[in-house]
mmCIF file with all atom_site columns, N, CA and C in Angstrom:
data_model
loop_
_atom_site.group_PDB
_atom_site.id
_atom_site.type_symbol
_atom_site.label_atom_id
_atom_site.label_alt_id
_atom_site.label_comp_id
_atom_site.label_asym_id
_atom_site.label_entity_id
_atom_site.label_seq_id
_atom_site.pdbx_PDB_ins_code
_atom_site.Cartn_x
_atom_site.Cartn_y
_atom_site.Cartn_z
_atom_site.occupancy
_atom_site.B_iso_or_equiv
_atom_site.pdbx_formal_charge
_atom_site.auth_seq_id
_atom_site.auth_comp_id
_atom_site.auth_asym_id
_atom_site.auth_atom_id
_atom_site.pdbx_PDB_model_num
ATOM 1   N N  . UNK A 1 1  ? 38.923 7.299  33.482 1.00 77.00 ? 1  UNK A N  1
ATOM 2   C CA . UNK A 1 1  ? 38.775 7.923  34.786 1.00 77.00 ? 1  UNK A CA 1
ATOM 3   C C  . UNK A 1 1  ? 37.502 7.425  35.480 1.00 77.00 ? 1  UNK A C  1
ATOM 4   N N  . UNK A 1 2  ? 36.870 7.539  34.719 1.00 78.00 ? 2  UNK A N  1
ATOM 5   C CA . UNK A 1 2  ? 35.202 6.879  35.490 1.00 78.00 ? 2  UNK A CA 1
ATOM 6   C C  . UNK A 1 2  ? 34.900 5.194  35.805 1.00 78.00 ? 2  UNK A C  1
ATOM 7   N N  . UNK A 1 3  ? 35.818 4.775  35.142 1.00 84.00 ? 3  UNK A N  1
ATOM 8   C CA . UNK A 1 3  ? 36.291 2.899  35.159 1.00 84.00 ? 3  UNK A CA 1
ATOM 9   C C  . UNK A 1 3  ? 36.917 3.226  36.619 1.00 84.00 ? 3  UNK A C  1
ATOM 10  N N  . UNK A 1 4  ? 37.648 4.359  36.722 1.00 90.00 ? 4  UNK A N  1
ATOM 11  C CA . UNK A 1 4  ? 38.792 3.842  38.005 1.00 90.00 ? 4  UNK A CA 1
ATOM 12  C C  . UNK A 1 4  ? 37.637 4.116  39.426 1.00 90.00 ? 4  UNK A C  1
ATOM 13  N N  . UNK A 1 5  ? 36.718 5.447  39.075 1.00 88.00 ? 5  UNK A N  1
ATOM 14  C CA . UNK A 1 5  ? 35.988 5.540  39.915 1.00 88.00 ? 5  UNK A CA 1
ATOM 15  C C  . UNK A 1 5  ? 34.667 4.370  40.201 1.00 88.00 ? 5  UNK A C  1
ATOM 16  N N  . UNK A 1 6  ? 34.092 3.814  39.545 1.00 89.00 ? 6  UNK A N  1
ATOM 17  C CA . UNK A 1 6  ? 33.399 2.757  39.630 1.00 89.00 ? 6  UNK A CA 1
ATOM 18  C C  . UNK A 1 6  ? 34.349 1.688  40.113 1.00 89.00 ? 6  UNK A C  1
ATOM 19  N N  . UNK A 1 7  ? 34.885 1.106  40.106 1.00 92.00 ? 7  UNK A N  1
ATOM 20  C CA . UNK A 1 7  ? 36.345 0.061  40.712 1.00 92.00 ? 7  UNK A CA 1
ATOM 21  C C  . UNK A 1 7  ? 36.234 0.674  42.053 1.00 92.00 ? 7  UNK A C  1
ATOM 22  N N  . UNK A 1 8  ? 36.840 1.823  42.394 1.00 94.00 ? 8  UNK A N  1
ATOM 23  C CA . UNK A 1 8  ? 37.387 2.371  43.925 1.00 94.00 ? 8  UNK A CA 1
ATOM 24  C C  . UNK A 1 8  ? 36.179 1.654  44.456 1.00 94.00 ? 8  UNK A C  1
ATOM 25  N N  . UNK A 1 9  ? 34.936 2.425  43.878 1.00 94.00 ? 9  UNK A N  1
ATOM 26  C CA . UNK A 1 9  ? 33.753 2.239  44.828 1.00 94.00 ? 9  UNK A CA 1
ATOM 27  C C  . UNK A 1 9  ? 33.400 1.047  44.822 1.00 94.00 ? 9  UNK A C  1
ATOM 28  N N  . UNK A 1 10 ? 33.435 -0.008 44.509 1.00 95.00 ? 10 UNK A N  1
ATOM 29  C CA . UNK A 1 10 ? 32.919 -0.957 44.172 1.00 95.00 ? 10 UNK A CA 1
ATOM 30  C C  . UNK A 1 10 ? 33.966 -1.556 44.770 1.00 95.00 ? 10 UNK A C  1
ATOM 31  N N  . UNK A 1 11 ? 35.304 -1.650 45.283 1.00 95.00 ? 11 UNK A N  1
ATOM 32  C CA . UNK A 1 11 ? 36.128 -1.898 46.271 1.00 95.00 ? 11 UNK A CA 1
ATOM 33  C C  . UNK A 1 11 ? 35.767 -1.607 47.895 1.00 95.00 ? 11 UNK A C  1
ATOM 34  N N  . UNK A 1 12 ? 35.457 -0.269 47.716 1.00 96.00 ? 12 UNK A N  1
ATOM 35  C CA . UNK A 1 12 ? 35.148 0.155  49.024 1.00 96.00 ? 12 UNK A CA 1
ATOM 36  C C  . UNK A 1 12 ? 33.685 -0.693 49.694 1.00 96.00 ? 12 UNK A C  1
ATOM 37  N N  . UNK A 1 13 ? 32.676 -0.394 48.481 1.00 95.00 ? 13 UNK A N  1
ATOM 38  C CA . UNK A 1 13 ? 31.609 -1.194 49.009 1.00 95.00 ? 13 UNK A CA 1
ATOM 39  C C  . UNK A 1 13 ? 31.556 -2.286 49.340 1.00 95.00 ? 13 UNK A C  1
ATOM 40  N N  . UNK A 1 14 ? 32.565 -3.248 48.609 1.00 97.00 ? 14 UNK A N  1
ATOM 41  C CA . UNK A 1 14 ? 32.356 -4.706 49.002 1.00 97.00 ? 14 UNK A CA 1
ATOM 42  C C  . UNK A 1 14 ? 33.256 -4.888 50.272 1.00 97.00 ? 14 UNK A C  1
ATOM 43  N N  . UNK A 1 15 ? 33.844 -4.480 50.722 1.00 96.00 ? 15 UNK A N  1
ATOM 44  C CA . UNK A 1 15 ? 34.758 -4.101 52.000 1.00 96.00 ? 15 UNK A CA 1
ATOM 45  C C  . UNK A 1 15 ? 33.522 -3.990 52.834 1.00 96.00 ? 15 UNK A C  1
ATOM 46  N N  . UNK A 1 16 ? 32.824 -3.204 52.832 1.00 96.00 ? 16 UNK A N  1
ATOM 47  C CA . UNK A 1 16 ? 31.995 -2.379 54.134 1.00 96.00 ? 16 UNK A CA 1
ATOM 48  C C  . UNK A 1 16 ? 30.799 -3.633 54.023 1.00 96.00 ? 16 UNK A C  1
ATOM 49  N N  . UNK A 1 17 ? 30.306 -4.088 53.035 1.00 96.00 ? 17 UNK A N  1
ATOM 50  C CA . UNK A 1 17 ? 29.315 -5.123 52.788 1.00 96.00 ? 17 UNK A CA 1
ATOM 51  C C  . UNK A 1 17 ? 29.577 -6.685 52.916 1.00 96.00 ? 17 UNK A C  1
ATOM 52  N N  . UNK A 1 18 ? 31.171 -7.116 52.792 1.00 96.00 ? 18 UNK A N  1
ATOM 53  C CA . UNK A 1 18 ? 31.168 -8.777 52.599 1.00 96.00 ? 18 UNK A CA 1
ATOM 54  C C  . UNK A 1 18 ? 31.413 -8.898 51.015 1.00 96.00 ? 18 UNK A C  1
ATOM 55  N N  . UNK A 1 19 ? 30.740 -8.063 50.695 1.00 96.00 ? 19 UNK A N  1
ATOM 56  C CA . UNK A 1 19 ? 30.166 -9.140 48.722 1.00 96.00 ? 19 UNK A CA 1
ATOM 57  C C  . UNK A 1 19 ? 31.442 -8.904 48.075 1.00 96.00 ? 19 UNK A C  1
ATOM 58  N N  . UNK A 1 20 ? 31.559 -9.981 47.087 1.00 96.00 ? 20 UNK A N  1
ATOM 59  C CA . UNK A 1 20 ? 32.488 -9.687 46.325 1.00 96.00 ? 20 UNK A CA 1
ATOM 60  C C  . UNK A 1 20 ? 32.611 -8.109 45.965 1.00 96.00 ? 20 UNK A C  1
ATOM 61  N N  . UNK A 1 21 ? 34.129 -7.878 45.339 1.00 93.00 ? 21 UNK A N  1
ATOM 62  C CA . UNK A 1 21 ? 33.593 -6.813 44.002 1.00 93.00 ? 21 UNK A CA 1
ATOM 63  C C  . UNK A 1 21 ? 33.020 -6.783 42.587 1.00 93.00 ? 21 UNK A C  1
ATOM 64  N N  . UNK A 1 22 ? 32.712 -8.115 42.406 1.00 92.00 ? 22 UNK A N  1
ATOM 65  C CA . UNK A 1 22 ? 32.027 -8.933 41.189 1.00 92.00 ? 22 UNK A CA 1
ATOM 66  C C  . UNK A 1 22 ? 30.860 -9.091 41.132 1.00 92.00 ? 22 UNK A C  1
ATOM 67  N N  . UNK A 1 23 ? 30.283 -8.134 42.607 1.00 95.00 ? 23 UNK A N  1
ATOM 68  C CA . UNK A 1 23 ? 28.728 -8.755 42.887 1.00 95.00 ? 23 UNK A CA 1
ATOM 69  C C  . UNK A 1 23 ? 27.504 -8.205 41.583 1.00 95.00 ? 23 UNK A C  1
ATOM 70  N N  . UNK A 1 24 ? 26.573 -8.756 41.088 1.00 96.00 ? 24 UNK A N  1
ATOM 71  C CA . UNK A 1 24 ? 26.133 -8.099 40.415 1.00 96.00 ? 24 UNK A CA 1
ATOM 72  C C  . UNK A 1 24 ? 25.179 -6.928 41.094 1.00 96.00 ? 24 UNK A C  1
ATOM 73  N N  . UNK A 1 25 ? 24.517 -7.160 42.493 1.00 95.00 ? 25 UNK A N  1
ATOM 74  C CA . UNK A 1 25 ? 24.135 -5.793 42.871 1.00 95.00 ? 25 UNK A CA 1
ATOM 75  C C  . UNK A 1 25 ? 24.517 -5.313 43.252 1.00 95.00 ? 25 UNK A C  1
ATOM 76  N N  . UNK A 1 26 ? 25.826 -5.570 43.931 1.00 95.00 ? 26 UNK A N  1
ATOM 77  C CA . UNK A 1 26 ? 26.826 -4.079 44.410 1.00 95.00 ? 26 UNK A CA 1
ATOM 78  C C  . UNK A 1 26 ? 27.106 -3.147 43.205 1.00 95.00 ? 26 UNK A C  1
ATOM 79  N N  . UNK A 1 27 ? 27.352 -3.624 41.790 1.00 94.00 ? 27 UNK A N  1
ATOM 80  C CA . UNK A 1 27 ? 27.876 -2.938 40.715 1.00 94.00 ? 27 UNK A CA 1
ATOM 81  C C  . UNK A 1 27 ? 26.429 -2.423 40.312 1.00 94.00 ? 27 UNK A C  1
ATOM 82  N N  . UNK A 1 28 ? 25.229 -2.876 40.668 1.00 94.00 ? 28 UNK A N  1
ATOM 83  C CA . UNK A 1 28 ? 24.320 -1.582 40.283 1.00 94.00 ? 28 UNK A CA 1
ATOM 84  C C  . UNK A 1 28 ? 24.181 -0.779 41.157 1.00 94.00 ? 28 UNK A C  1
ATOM 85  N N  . UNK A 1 29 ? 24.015 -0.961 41.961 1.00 94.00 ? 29 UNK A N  1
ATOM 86  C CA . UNK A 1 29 ? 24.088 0.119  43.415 1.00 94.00 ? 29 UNK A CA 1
ATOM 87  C C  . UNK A 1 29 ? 25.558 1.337  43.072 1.00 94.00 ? 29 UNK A C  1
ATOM 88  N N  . UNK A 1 30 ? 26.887 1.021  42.919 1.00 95.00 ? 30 UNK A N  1
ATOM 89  C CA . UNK A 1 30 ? 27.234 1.698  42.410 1.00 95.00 ? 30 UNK A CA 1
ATOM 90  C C  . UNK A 1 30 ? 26.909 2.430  40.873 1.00 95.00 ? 30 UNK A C  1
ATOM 91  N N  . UNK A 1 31 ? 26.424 1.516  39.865 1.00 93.00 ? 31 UNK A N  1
ATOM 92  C CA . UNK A 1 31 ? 26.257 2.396  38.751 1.00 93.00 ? 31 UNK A CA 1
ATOM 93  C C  . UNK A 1 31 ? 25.115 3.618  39.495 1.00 93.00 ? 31 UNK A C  1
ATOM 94  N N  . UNK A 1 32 ? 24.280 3.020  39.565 1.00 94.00 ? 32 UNK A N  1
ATOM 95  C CA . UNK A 1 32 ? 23.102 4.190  39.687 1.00 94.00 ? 32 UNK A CA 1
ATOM 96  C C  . UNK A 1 32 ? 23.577 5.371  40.253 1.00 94.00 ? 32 UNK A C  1
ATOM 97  N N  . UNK A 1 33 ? 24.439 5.392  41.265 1.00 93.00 ? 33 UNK A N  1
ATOM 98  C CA . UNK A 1 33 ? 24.837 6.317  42.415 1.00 93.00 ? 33 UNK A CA 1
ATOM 99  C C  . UNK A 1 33 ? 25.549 7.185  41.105 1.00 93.00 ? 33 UNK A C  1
ATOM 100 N N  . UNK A 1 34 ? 26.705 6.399  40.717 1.00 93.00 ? 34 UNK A N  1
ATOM 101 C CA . UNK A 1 34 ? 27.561 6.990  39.658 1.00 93.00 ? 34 UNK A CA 1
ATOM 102 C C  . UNK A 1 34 ? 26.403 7.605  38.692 1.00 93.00 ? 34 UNK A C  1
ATOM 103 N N  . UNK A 1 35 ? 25.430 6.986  37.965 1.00 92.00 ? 35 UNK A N  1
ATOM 104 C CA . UNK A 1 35 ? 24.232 7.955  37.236 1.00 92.00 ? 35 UNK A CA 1
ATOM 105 C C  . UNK A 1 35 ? 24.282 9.040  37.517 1.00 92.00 ? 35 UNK A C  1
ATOM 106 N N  . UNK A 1 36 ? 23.225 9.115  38.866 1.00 91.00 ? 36 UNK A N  1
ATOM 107 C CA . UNK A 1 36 ? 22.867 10.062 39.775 1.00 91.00 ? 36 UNK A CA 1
ATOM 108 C C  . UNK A 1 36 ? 23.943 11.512 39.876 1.00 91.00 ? 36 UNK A C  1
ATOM 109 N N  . UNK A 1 37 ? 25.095 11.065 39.894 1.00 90.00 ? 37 UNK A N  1
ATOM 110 C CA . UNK A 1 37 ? 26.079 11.933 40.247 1.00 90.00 ? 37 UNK A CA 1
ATOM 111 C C  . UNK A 1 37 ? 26.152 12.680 38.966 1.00 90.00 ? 37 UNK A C  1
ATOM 112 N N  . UNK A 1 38 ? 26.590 11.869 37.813 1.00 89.00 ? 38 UNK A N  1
ATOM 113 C CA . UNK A 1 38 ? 26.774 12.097 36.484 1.00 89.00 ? 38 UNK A CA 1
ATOM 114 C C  . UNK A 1 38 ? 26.095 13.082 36.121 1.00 89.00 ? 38 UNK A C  1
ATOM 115 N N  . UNK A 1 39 ? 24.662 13.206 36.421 1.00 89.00 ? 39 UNK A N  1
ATOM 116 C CA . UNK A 1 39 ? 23.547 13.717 36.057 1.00 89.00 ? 39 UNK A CA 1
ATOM 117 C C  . UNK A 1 39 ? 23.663 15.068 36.513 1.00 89.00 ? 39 UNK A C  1
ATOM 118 N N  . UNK A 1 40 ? 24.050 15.446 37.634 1.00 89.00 ? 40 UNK A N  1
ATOM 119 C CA . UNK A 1 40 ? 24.088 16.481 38.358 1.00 89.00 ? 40 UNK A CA 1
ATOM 120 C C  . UNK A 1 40 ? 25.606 16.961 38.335 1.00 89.00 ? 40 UNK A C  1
ATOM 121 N N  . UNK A 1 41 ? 26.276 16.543 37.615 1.00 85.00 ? 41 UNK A N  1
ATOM 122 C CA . UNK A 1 41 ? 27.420 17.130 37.000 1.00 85.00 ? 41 UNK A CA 1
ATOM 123 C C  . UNK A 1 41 ? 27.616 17.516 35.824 1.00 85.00 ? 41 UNK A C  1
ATOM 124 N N  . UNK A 1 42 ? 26.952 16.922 34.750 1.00 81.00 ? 42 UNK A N  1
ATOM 125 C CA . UNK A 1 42 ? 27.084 16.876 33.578 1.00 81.00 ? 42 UNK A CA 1
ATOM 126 C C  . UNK A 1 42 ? 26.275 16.848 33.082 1.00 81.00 ? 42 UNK A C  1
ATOM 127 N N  . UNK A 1 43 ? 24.691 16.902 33.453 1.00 74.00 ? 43 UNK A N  1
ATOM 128 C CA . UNK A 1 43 ? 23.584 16.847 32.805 1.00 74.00 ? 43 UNK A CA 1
ATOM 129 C C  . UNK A 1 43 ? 22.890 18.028 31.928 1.00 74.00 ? 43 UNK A C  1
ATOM 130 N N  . UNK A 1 44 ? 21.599 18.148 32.221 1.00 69.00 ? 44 UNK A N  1
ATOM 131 C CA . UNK A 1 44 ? 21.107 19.404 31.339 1.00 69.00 ? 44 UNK A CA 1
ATOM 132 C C  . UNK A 1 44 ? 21.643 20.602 32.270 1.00 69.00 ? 44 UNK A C  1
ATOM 133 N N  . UNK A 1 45 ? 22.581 21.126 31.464 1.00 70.00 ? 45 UNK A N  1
ATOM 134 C CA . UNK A 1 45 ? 23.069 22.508 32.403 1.00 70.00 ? 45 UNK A CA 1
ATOM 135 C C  . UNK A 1 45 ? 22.066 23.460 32.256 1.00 70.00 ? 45 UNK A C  1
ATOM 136 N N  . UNK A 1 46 ? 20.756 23.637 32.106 1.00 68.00 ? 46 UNK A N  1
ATOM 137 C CA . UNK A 1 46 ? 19.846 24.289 32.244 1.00 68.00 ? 46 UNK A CA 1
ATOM 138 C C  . UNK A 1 46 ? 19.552 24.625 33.599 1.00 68.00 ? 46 UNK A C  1
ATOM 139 N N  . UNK A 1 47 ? 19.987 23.007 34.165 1.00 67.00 ? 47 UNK A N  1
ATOM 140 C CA . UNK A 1 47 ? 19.549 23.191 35.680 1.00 67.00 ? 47 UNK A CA 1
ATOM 141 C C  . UNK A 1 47 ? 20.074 23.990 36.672 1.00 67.00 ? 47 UNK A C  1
ATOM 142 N N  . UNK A 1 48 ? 19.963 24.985 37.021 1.00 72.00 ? 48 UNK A N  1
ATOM 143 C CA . UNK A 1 48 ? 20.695 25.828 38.125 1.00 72.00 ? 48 UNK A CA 1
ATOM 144 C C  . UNK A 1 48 ? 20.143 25.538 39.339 1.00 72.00 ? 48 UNK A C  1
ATOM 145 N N  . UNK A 1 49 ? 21.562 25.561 40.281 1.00 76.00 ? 49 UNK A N  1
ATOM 146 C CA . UNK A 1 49 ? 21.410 25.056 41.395 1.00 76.00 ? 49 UNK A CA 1
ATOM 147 C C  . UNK A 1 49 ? 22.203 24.843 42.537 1.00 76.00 ? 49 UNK A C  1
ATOM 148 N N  . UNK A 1 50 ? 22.240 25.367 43.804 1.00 83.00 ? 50 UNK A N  1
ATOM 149 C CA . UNK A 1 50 ? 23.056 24.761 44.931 1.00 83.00 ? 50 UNK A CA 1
ATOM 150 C C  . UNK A 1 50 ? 23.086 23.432 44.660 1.00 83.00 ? 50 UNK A C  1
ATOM 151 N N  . UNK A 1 51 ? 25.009 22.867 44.371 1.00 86.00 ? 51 UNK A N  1
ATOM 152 C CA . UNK A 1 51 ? 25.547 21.735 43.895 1.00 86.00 ? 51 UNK A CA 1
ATOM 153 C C  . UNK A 1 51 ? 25.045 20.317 45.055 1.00 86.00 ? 51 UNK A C  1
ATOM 154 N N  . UNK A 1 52 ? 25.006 20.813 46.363 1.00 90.00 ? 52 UNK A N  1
ATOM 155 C CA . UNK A 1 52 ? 24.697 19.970 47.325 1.00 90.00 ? 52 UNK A CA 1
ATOM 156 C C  . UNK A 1 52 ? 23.206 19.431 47.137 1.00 90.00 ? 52 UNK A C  1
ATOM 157 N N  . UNK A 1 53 ? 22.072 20.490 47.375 1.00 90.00 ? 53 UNK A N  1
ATOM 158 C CA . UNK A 1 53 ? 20.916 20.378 46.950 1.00 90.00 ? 53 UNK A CA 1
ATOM 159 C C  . UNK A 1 53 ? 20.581 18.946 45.749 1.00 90.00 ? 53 UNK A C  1
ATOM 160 N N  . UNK A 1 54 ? 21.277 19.870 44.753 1.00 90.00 ? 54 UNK A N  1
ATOM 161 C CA . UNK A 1 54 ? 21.409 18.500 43.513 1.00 90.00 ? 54 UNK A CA 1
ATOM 162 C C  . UNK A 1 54 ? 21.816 17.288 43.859 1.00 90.00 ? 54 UNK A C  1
ATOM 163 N N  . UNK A 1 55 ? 22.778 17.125 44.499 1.00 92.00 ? 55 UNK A N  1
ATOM 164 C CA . UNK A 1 55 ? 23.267 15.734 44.392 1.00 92.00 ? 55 UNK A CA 1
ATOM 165 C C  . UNK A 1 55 ? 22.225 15.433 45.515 1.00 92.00 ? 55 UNK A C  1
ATOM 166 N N  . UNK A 1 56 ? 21.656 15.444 46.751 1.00 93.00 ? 56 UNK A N  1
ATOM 167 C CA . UNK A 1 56 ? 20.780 15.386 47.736 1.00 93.00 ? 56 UNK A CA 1
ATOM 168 C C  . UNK A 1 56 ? 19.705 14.888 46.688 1.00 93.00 ? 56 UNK A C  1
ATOM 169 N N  . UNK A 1 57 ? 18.865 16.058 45.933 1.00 91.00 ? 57 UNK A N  1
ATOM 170 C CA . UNK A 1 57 ? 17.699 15.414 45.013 1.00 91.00 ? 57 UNK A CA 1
ATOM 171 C C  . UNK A 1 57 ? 18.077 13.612 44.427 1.00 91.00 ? 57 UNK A C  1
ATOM 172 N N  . UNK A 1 58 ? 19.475 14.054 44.056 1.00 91.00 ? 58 UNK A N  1
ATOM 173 C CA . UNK A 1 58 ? 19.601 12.619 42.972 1.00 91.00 ? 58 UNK A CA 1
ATOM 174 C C  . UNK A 1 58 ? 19.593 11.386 44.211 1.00 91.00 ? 58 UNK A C  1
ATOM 175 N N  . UNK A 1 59 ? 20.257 11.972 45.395 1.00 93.00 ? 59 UNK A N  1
ATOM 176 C CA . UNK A 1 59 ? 20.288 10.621 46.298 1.00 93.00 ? 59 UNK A CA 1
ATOM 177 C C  . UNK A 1 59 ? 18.669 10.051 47.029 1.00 93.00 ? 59 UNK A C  1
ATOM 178 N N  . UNK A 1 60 ? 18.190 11.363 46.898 1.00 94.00 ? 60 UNK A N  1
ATOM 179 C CA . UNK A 1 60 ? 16.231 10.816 47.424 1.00 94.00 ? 60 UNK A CA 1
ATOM 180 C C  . UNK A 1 60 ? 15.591 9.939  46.454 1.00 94.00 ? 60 UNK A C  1
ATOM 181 N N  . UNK A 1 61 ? 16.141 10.414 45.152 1.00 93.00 ? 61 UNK A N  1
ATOM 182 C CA . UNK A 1 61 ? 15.481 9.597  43.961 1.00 93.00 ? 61 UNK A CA 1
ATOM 183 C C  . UNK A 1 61 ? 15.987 7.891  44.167 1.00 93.00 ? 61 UNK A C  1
ATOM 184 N N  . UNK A 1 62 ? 17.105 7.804  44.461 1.00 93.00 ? 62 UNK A N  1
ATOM 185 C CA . UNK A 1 62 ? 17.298 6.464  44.683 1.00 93.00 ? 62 UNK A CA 1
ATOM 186 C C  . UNK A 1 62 ? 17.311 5.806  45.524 1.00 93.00 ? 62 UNK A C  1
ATOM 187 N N  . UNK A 1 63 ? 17.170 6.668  47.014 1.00 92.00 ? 63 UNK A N  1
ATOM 188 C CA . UNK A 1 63 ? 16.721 6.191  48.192 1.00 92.00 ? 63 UNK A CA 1
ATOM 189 C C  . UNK A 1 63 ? 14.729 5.801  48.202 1.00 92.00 ? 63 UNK A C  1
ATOM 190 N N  . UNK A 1 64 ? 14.619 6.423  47.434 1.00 94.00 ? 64 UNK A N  1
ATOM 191 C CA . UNK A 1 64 ? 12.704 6.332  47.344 1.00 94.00 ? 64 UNK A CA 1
ATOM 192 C C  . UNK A 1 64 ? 12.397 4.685  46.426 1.00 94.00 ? 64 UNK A C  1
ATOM 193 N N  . UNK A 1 65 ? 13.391 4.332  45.864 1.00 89.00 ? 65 UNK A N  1
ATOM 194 C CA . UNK A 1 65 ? 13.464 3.337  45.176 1.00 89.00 ? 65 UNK A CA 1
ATOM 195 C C  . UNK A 1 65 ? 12.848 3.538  43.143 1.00 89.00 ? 65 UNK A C  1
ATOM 196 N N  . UNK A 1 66 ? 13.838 4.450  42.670 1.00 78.00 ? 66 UNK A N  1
ATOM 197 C CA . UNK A 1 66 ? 13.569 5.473  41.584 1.00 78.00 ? 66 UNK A CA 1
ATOM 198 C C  . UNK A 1 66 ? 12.541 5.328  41.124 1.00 78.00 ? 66 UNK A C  1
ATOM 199 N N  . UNK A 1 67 ? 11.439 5.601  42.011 1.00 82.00 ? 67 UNK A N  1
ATOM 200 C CA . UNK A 1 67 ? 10.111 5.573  41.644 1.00 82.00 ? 67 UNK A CA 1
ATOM 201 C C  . UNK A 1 67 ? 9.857  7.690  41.123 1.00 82.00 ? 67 UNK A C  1
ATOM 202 N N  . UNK A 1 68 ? 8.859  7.709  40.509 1.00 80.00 ? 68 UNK A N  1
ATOM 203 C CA . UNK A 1 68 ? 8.434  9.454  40.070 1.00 80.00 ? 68 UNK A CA 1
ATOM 204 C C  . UNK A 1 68 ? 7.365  9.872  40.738 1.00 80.00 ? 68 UNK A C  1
#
């Protein structure tokens, strides 16, 4: 299931971008995103939290350039 979702996106992106779907930084740009998501789905369920909020945090972290 998560192969098919990395593929979609990695379809879609290279559509909206030019690049192959073979590109090697389109497929990190999607992994990370896919991370990010992962993390805030499935991560330490300790974390409580408005679901939006979360995924928002995970997208600043990689918009900041995953710096801490």
């Amino acid at each position: 299931k998560q192969d098919e979702m990395v593929a979609g996106s990695c379809e879609v992106l290279a559509e909206r971008t030019g690049r192959p779907q073979d590109d090697l930084e389109l497929r990190v740009v999607v992994g990370a995103v896919m991370g990010g998501l992962h993390q805030v789905l499935w991560g330490d369920q300790s974390q409580e939290g408005d679901l939006l909020e979360m995924v928002d945090r995970a997208l600043t972290v990689l918009e900041r350039g995953l710096t801490l």
